[in-house]
Amino acid sequence: MKLDQKAVAALDLPVGKSDAIYFDDALPGFGCRLRRGGGGRVLKTWVVQYRRGGRRTRRVLLGSAEILGAEKARAAAKVLLAKVALGQDPQADKAERRRQDSQTLGALVVEFLAFKRPTIRPPTYVNLELYLR
């Protein structure tokens, strides 16, 4: 089936399952993931699944189906799948960005303040924390 707004609205979880992915016939790797959330509510998200270099399957979350329309999700999936076809790994790129973001000044300020706290007077520490955070 081709995943569009009408088809996704009609999707439901199979009996006894709390997680299922329905893939699009027109664009391989593009799908809609259904998961049972709090209170029995079914959450629908757009995903792209791909295999790169014979490795295990990777999945990239595009966004909620309630917020992101089917056509925009399909366009984003095409971009991601094109990157994979050209030899890139979008999931690895995302992990690398997260790793780089953890090495920012904000992350180092916390470590610096913990290191300095025992060696400086309390009023100095308060001022230092005020200006650095």
Tab-separated table of N, CA and C in Angstrom:
chain	number	residue	atom	x	y	z
A	1	MET	N	0.834	-1.180	0.000
A	1	MET	CA	0.000	0.000	0.000
A	1	MET	C	0.879	1.244	0.000
A	2	LYS	N	0.409	2.280	-0.623
A	2	LYS	CA	1.121	3.554	-0.613
A	2	LYS	C	0.692	4.302	0.640
A	3	LEU	N	1.678	4.725	1.417
A	3	LEU	CA	1.376	5.422	2.665
A	3	LEU	C	1.058	6.881	2.379
A	4	ASP	N	-0.177	7.260	2.619
A	4	ASP	CA	-0.588	8.650	2.554
A	4	ASP	C	-1.402	8.939	3.819
A	5	GLN	N	-1.859	10.158	3.965
A	5	GLN	CA	-2.567	10.542	5.202
A	5	GLN	C	-3.781	9.649	5.457
A	6	LYS	N	-4.529	9.337	4.415
A	6	LYS	CA	-5.736	8.537	4.569
A	6	LYS	C	-5.385	7.107	4.991
A	7	ALA	N	-4.367	6.519	4.356
A	7	ALA	CA	-3.964	5.142	4.675
A	7	ALA	C	-3.401	5.049	6.089
A	8	VAL	N	-2.618	6.039	6.498
A	8	VAL	CA	-2.024	6.027	7.840
A	8	VAL	C	-3.099	6.198	8.905
A	9	ALA	N	-4.093	7.012	8.628
A	9	ALA	CA	-5.186	7.201	9.592
A	9	ALA	C	-5.944	5.899	9.816
A	10	ALA	N	-6.003	5.042	8.796
A	10	ALA	CA	-6.738	3.780	8.909
A	10	ALA	C	-5.909	2.665	9.546
A	11	LEU	N	-4.576	2.854	9.672
A	11	LEU	CA	-3.722	1.813	10.245
A	11	LEU	C	-4.002	1.619	11.728
A	12	ASP	N	-3.882	0.361	12.171
A	12	ASP	CA	-4.022	0.047	13.590
A	12	ASP	C	-3.071	-1.097	13.922
A	13	LEU	N	-2.743	-1.228	15.186
A	13	LEU	CA	-1.856	-2.301	15.620
A	13	LEU	C	-2.550	-3.658	15.523
A	14	PRO	N	-1.805	-4.692	15.119
A	14	PRO	CA	-2.384	-6.038	15.132
A	14	PRO	C	-2.723	-6.459	16.570
A	15	VAL	N	-3.696	-7.334	16.701
A	15	VAL	CA	-4.131	-7.791	18.019
A	15	VAL	C	-2.961	-8.454	18.746
A	16	GLY	N	-2.745	-8.041	19.999
A	16	GLY	CA	-1.696	-8.621	20.830
A	16	GLY	C	-0.310	-8.030	20.621
A	17	LYS	N	-0.177	-7.077	19.734
A	17	LYS	CA	1.132	-6.452	19.475
A	17	LYS	C	1.141	-5.035	20.028
A	18	SER	N	2.339	-4.585	20.430
A	18	SER	CA	2.461	-3.214	20.920
A	18	SER	C	3.344	-2.374	20.005
A	19	ASP	N	3.858	-2.990	18.924
A	19	ASP	CA	4.751	-2.294	18.011
A	19	ASP	C	4.638	-2.939	16.623
A	20	ALA	N	4.491	-2.131	15.593
A	20	ALA	CA	4.437	-2.646	14.224
A	20	ALA	C	4.886	-1.557	13.267
A	21	ILE	N	5.516	-1.975	12.159
A	21	ILE	CA	5.940	-1.038	11.125
A	21	ILE	C	5.287	-1.453	9.813
A	22	TYR	N	4.660	-0.489	9.154
A	22	TYR	CA	4.045	-0.709	7.851
A	22	TYR	C	4.880	0.054	6.824
A	23	PHE	N	5.393	-0.672	5.834
A	23	PHE	CA	6.258	-0.055	4.827
A	23	PHE	C	5.484	0.289	3.564
A	24	ASP	N	5.963	1.315	2.905
A	24	ASP	CA	5.374	1.814	1.674
A	24	ASP	C	5.806	0.928	0.509
A	25	ASP	N	4.882	0.615	-0.394
A	25	ASP	CA	5.206	-0.189	-1.567
A	25	ASP	C	5.931	0.626	-2.635
A	26	ALA	N	5.630	1.904	-2.705
A	26	ALA	CA	6.208	2.752	-3.750
A	26	ALA	C	7.632	3.189	-3.439
A	27	LEU	N	7.983	3.343	-2.167
A	27	LEU	CA	9.310	3.798	-1.762
A	27	LEU	C	9.873	2.835	-0.721
A	28	PRO	N	10.664	1.855	-1.143
A	28	PRO	CA	11.211	0.877	-0.197
A	28	PRO	C	12.051	1.546	0.884
A	29	GLY	N	11.826	1.145	2.136
A	29	GLY	CA	12.556	1.699	3.264
A	29	GLY	C	11.774	2.763	4.016
A	30	PHE	N	10.754	3.321	3.420
A	30	PHE	CA	9.925	4.357	4.038
A	30	PHE	C	8.733	3.687	4.685
A	31	GLY	N	8.481	4.019	5.956
A	31	GLY	CA	7.377	3.371	6.635
A	31	GLY	C	6.777	4.200	7.748
A	32	CYS	N	5.728	3.652	8.316
A	32	CYS	CA	5.047	4.268	9.448
A	32	CYS	C	5.089	3.270	10.600
A	33	ARG	N	5.620	3.699	11.724
A	33	ARG	CA	5.739	2.833	12.898
A	33	ARG	C	4.620	3.162	13.871
A	34	LEU	N	3.944	2.125	14.317
A	34	LEU	CA	2.874	2.268	15.295
A	34	LEU	C	3.329	1.640	16.602
A	35	ARG	N	3.196	2.378	17.687
A	35	ARG	CA	3.562	1.877	19.012
A	35	ARG	C	2.469	2.245	19.990
A	36	ARG	N	2.252	1.345	20.929
A	36	ARG	CA	1.260	1.614	21.956
A	36	ARG	C	1.910	2.482	23.029
A	37	GLY	N	1.308	3.629	23.274
A	37	GLY	CA	1.829	4.560	24.259
A	37	GLY	C	1.049	4.482	25.555
A	38	GLY	N	1.232	5.470	26.390
A	38	GLY	CA	0.530	5.535	27.667
A	38	GLY	C	-0.971	5.639	27.481
A	39	GLY	N	-1.702	4.940	28.307
A	39	GLY	CA	-3.153	4.981	28.244
A	39	GLY	C	-3.728	4.223	27.062
A	40	GLY	N	-2.903	3.366	26.434
A	40	GLY	CA	-3.393	2.583	25.304
A	40	GLY	C	-3.448	3.331	23.991
A	41	ARG	N	-2.990	4.558	23.978
A	41	ARG	CA	-3.007	5.383	22.766
A	41	ARG	C	-1.977	4.867	21.762
A	42	VAL	N	-2.310	4.860	20.488
A	42	VAL	CA	-1.400	4.406	19.438
A	42	VAL	C	-0.653	5.615	18.879
A	43	LEU	N	0.682	5.574	18.980
A	43	LEU	CA	1.529	6.652	18.471
A	43	LEU	C	2.052	6.259	17.098
A	44	LYS	N	1.947	7.155	16.133
A	44	LYS	CA	2.372	6.887	14.770
A	44	LYS	C	3.524	7.812	14.408
A	45	THR	N	4.627	7.218	13.945
A	45	THR	CA	5.800	7.999	13.549
A	45	THR	C	6.301	7.522	12.194
A	46	TRP	N	6.882	8.441	11.448
A	46	TRP	CA	7.485	8.122	10.154
A	46	TRP	C	8.907	7.652	10.384
A	47	VAL	N	9.313	6.594	9.699
A	47	VAL	CA	10.666	6.064	9.815
A	47	VAL	C	11.232	5.750	8.437
A	48	VAL	N	12.557	5.731	8.382
A	48	VAL	CA	13.275	5.268	7.203
A	48	VAL	C	14.190	4.152	7.685
A	49	GLN	N	14.138	3.023	7.011
A	49	GLN	CA	14.970	1.886	7.384
A	49	GLN	C	15.861	1.557	6.191
A	50	TYR	N	17.157	1.338	6.475
A	50	TYR	CA	18.085	1.043	5.396
A	50	TYR	C	19.187	0.121	5.885
A	51	ARG	N	19.877	-0.463	4.925
A	51	ARG	CA	21.024	-1.313	5.216
A	51	ARG	C	22.186	-0.715	4.445
A	52	ARG	N	23.298	-0.535	5.122
A	52	ARG	CA	24.454	0.081	4.471
A	52	ARG	C	25.666	-0.833	4.607
A	53	GLY	N	26.270	-1.156	3.501
A	53	GLY	CA	27.492	-1.946	3.513
A	53	GLY	C	27.314	-3.348	4.083
A	54	GLY	N	26.160	-3.948	3.923
A	54	GLY	CA	25.940	-5.294	4.436
A	54	GLY	C	25.781	-5.378	5.935
A	55	ARG	N	25.831	-4.237	6.611
A	55	ARG	CA	25.656	-4.234	8.068
A	55	ARG	C	24.201	-4.454	8.413
A	56	ARG	N	23.957	-4.521	9.697
A	56	ARG	CA	22.572	-4.715	10.134
A	56	ARG	C	21.725	-3.496	9.771
A	57	THR	N	20.454	-3.675	9.815
A	57	THR	CA	19.509	-2.640	9.428
A	57	THR	C	19.572	-1.462	10.401
A	58	ARG	N	19.497	-0.262	9.845
A	58	ARG	CA	19.437	0.951	10.666
A	58	ARG	C	18.120	1.653	10.398
A	59	ARG	N	17.649	2.364	11.414
A	59	ARG	CA	16.382	3.057	11.308
A	59	ARG	C	16.561	4.510	11.744
A	60	VAL	N	15.975	5.429	10.986
A	60	VAL	CA	16.021	6.855	11.310
A	60	VAL	C	14.589	7.343	11.499
A	61	LEU	N	14.351	8.012	12.608
A	61	LEU	CA	13.040	8.582	12.902
A	61	LEU	C	12.913	9.928	12.194
A	62	LEU	N	11.832	10.097	11.442
A	62	LEU	CA	11.593	11.366	10.736
A	62	LEU	C	10.718	12.309	11.542
A	63	GLY	N	9.748	11.775	12.269
A	63	GLY	CA	8.868	12.611	13.066
A	63	GLY	C	7.507	11.982	13.236
A	64	SER	N	6.695	12.630	14.031
A	64	SER	CA	5.348	12.150	14.324
A	64	SER	C	4.447	12.311	13.103
A	65	ALA	N	3.618	11.305	12.860
A	65	ALA	CA	2.683	11.363	11.737
A	65	ALA	C	1.570	12.377	11.996
A	66	GLU	N	1.368	12.742	13.252
A	66	GLU	CA	0.359	13.749	13.584
A	66	GLU	C	0.839	15.152	13.224
A	67	ILE	N	2.144	15.349	13.226
A	67	ILE	CA	2.713	16.672	12.966
A	67	ILE	C	3.225	16.788	11.531
A	68	LEU	N	3.919	15.768	11.072
A	68	LEU	CA	4.546	15.768	9.759
A	68	LEU	C	3.644	15.063	8.751
A	69	GLY	N	3.281	15.743	7.698
A	69	GLY	CA	2.406	15.171	6.683
A	69	GLY	C	3.094	14.079	5.880
A	70	ALA	N	2.305	13.259	5.218
A	70	ALA	CA	2.823	12.114	4.470
A	70	ALA	C	3.749	12.547	3.328
A	71	GLU	N	3.393	13.578	2.609
A	71	GLU	CA	4.213	14.004	1.470
A	71	GLU	C	5.544	14.597	1.917
A	72	LYS	N	5.527	15.363	3.000
A	72	LYS	CA	6.793	15.923	3.509
A	72	LYS	C	7.678	14.819	4.074
A	73	ALA	N	7.074	13.848	4.739
A	73	ALA	CA	7.833	12.712	5.268
A	73	ALA	C	8.426	11.897	4.124
A	74	ARG	N	7.661	11.716	3.054
A	74	ARG	CA	8.142	10.973	1.883
A	74	ARG	C	9.326	11.713	1.242
A	75	ALA	N	9.239	13.036	1.151
A	75	ALA	CA	10.333	13.825	0.576
A	75	ALA	C	11.589	13.713	1.438
A	76	ALA	N	11.430	13.771	2.761
A	76	ALA	CA	12.573	13.632	3.672
A	76	ALA	C	13.174	12.232	3.562
A	77	ALA	N	12.324	11.229	3.407
A	77	ALA	CA	12.800	9.850	3.261
A	77	ALA	C	13.610	9.697	1.972
A	78	LYS	N	13.160	10.325	0.894
A	78	LYS	CA	13.893	10.259	-0.370
A	78	LYS	C	15.281	10.863	-0.226
A	79	VAL	N	15.370	11.974	0.508
A	79	VAL	CA	16.670	12.621	0.726
A	79	VAL	C	17.592	11.686	1.511
A	80	LEU	N	17.073	11.088	2.587
A	80	LEU	CA	17.892	10.183	3.398
A	80	LEU	C	18.315	8.949	2.609
A	81	LEU	N	17.400	8.359	1.860
A	81	LEU	CA	17.731	7.173	1.077
A	81	LEU	C	18.717	7.503	-0.044
A	82	ALA	N	18.663	8.705	-0.585
A	82	ALA	CA	19.638	9.134	-1.591
A	82	ALA	C	21.029	9.243	-0.972
A	83	LYS	N	21.096	9.768	0.251
A	83	LYS	CA	22.387	9.848	0.950
A	83	LYS	C	22.974	8.464	1.162
A	84	VAL	N	22.120	7.510	1.532
A	84	VAL	CA	22.580	6.135	1.732
A	84	VAL	C	23.088	5.558	0.412
A	85	ALA	N	22.375	5.815	-0.670
A	85	ALA	CA	22.783	5.314	-1.990
A	85	ALA	C	24.119	5.907	-2.426
A	86	LEU	N	24.425	7.122	-1.955
A	86	LEU	CA	25.690	7.778	-2.300
A	86	LEU	C	26.819	7.411	-1.331
A	87	GLY	N	26.533	6.515	-0.387
A	87	GLY	CA	27.586	6.017	0.501
A	87	GLY	C	27.642	6.654	1.866
A	88	GLN	N	26.741	7.541	2.179
A	88	GLN	CA	26.734	8.159	3.499
A	88	GLN	C	25.919	7.309	4.464
A	89	ASP	N	26.076	7.590	5.760
A	89	ASP	CA	25.313	6.890	6.788
A	89	ASP	C	24.641	7.940	7.676
A	90	PRO	N	23.375	8.292	7.407
A	90	PRO	CA	22.701	9.349	8.159
A	90	PRO	C	22.635	9.089	9.663
A	91	GLN	N	22.461	7.845	10.077
A	91	GLN	CA	22.385	7.544	11.509
A	91	GLN	C	23.736	7.757	12.184
A	92	ALA	N	24.820	7.384	11.522
A	92	ALA	CA	26.160	7.601	12.065
A	92	ALA	C	26.471	9.097	12.125
A	93	ASP	N	26.018	9.848	11.121
A	93	ASP	CA	26.218	11.304	11.123
A	93	ASP	C	25.500	11.935	12.312
A	94	LYS	N	24.301	11.460	12.587
A	94	LYS	CA	23.512	11.974	13.709
A	94	LYS	C	24.214	11.685	15.038
A	95	ALA	N	24.762	10.479	15.189
A	95	ALA	CA	25.484	10.110	16.412
A	95	ALA	C	26.743	10.961	16.576
A	96	GLU	N	27.427	11.241	15.477
A	96	GLU	CA	28.631	12.074	15.526
A	96	GLU	C	28.293	13.509	15.942
A	97	ARG	N	27.180	14.041	15.424
A	97	ARG	CA	26.752	15.391	15.834
A	97	ARG	C	26.468	15.436	17.332
A	98	ARG	N	25.797	14.405	17.843
A	98	ARG	CA	25.509	14.353	19.280
A	98	ARG	C	26.797	14.321	20.094
A	99	ARG	N	27.773	13.534	19.618
A	99	ARG	CA	29.051	13.439	20.327
A	99	ARG	C	29.760	14.791	20.330
A	100	GLN	N	29.730	15.495	19.217
A	100	GLN	CA	30.370	16.799	19.141
A	100	GLN	C	29.650	17.822	20.011
A	101	ASP	N	28.334	17.741	20.086
A	101	ASP	CA	27.570	18.670	20.906
A	101	ASP	C	27.852	18.477	22.391
A	102	SER	N	28.256	17.274	22.778
A	102	SER	CA	28.558	17.035	24.192
A	102	SER	C	29.886	17.664	24.593
A	103	GLN	N	30.684	18.098	23.622
A	103	GLN	CA	31.975	18.713	23.910
A	103	GLN	C	31.915	20.225	23.704
A	104	THR	N	30.865	20.845	24.191
A	104	THR	CA	30.717	22.288	24.075
A	104	THR	C	31.142	22.948	25.385
A	105	LEU	N	31.189	24.255	25.378
A	105	LEU	CA	31.563	24.994	26.571
A	105	LEU	C	30.570	24.732	27.712
A	106	GLY	N	29.296	24.652	27.390
A	106	GLY	CA	28.284	24.394	28.414
A	106	GLY	C	28.521	23.097	29.158
A	107	ALA	N	28.946	22.065	28.442
A	107	ALA	CA	29.224	20.780	29.075
A	107	ALA	C	30.483	20.859	29.943
A	108	LEU	N	31.454	21.644	29.509
A	108	LEU	CA	32.697	21.765	30.272
A	108	LEU	C	32.548	22.652	31.505
A	109	VAL	N	31.615	23.591	31.482
A	109	VAL	CA	31.402	24.487	32.624
A	109	VAL	C	31.010	23.686	33.858
A	110	VAL	N	30.167	22.692	33.689
A	110	VAL	CA	29.725	21.868	34.814
A	110	VAL	C	30.926	21.171	35.454
A	111	GLU	N	31.793	20.593	34.625
A	111	GLU	CA	32.990	19.924	35.146
A	111	GLU	C	33.927	20.925	35.819
A	112	PHE	N	34.095	22.093	35.215
A	112	PHE	CA	34.979	23.104	35.762
A	112	PHE	C	34.506	23.573	37.131
A	113	LEU	N	33.199	23.843	37.259
A	113	LEU	CA	32.658	24.295	38.547
A	113	LEU	C	32.809	23.226	39.630
A	114	ALA	N	32.591	21.980	39.287
A	114	ALA	CA	32.767	20.897	40.256
A	114	ALA	C	34.222	20.799	40.699
A	115	PHE	N	35.142	21.025	39.776
A	115	PHE	CA	36.571	20.972	40.096
A	115	PHE	C	36.997	22.148	40.979
A	116	LYS	N	36.457	23.335	40.722
A	116	LYS	CA	36.865	24.550	41.433
A	116	LYS	C	36.189	24.739	42.785
A	117	ARG	N	35.032	24.155	42.997
A	117	ARG	CA	34.244	24.398	44.211
A	117	ARG	C	35.045	24.236	45.507
A	118	PRO	N	35.822	23.172	45.690
A	118	PRO	CA	36.544	23.025	46.965
A	118	PRO	C	37.713	24.000	47.148
A	119	THR	N	38.181	24.626	46.087
A	119	THR	CA	39.382	25.462	46.194
A	119	THR	C	39.118	26.959	46.276
A	120	ILE	N	37.871	27.397	46.093
A	120	ILE	CA	37.592	28.834	46.149
A	120	ILE	C	36.545	29.133	47.218
A	121	ARG	N	36.505	30.396	47.638
A	121	ARG	CA	35.554	30.799	48.673
A	121	ARG	C	34.122	30.768	48.138
A	122	PRO	N	33.138	30.505	48.994
A	122	PRO	CA	31.741	30.400	48.557
A	122	PRO	C	31.216	31.610	47.782
A	123	PRO	N	31.488	32.872	48.233
A	123	PRO	CA	30.969	33.994	47.424
A	123	PRO	C	31.586	34.040	46.016
A	124	THR	N	32.843	33.685	45.912
A	124	THR	CA	33.503	33.655	44.607
A	124	THR	C	32.870	32.581	43.727
A	125	TYR	N	32.582	31.433	44.342
A	125	TYR	CA	31.949	30.346	43.591
A	125	TYR	C	30.577	30.765	43.063
A	126	VAL	N	29.802	31.441	43.899
A	126	VAL	CA	28.463	31.883	43.496
A	126	VAL	C	28.577	32.821	42.291
A	127	ASN	N	29.499	33.785	42.338
A	127	ASN	CA	29.690	34.713	41.223
A	127	ASN	C	30.171	33.996	39.965
A	128	LEU	N	31.093	33.068	40.149
A	128	LEU	CA	31.616	32.316	39.020
A	128	LEU	C	30.521	31.491	38.353
A	129	GLU	N	29.693	30.858	39.174
A	129	GLU	CA	28.589	30.062	38.642
A	129	GLU	C	27.570	30.968	37.939
A	130	LEU	N	27.314	32.119	38.506
A	130	LEU	CA	26.358	33.060	37.902
A	130	LEU	C	26.815	33.485	36.511
A	131	TYR	N	28.085	33.801	36.360
A	131	TYR	CA	28.574	34.290	35.071
A	131	TYR	C	28.793	33.184	34.045
A	132	LEU	N	29.155	32.001	34.494
A	132	LEU	CA	29.425	30.921	33.536
A	132	LEU	C	28.173	30.188	33.075
A	133	ARG	N	27.168	30.137	33.908
A	133	ARG	CA	25.940	29.439	33.497
A	133	ARG	C	25.020	30.442	32.893
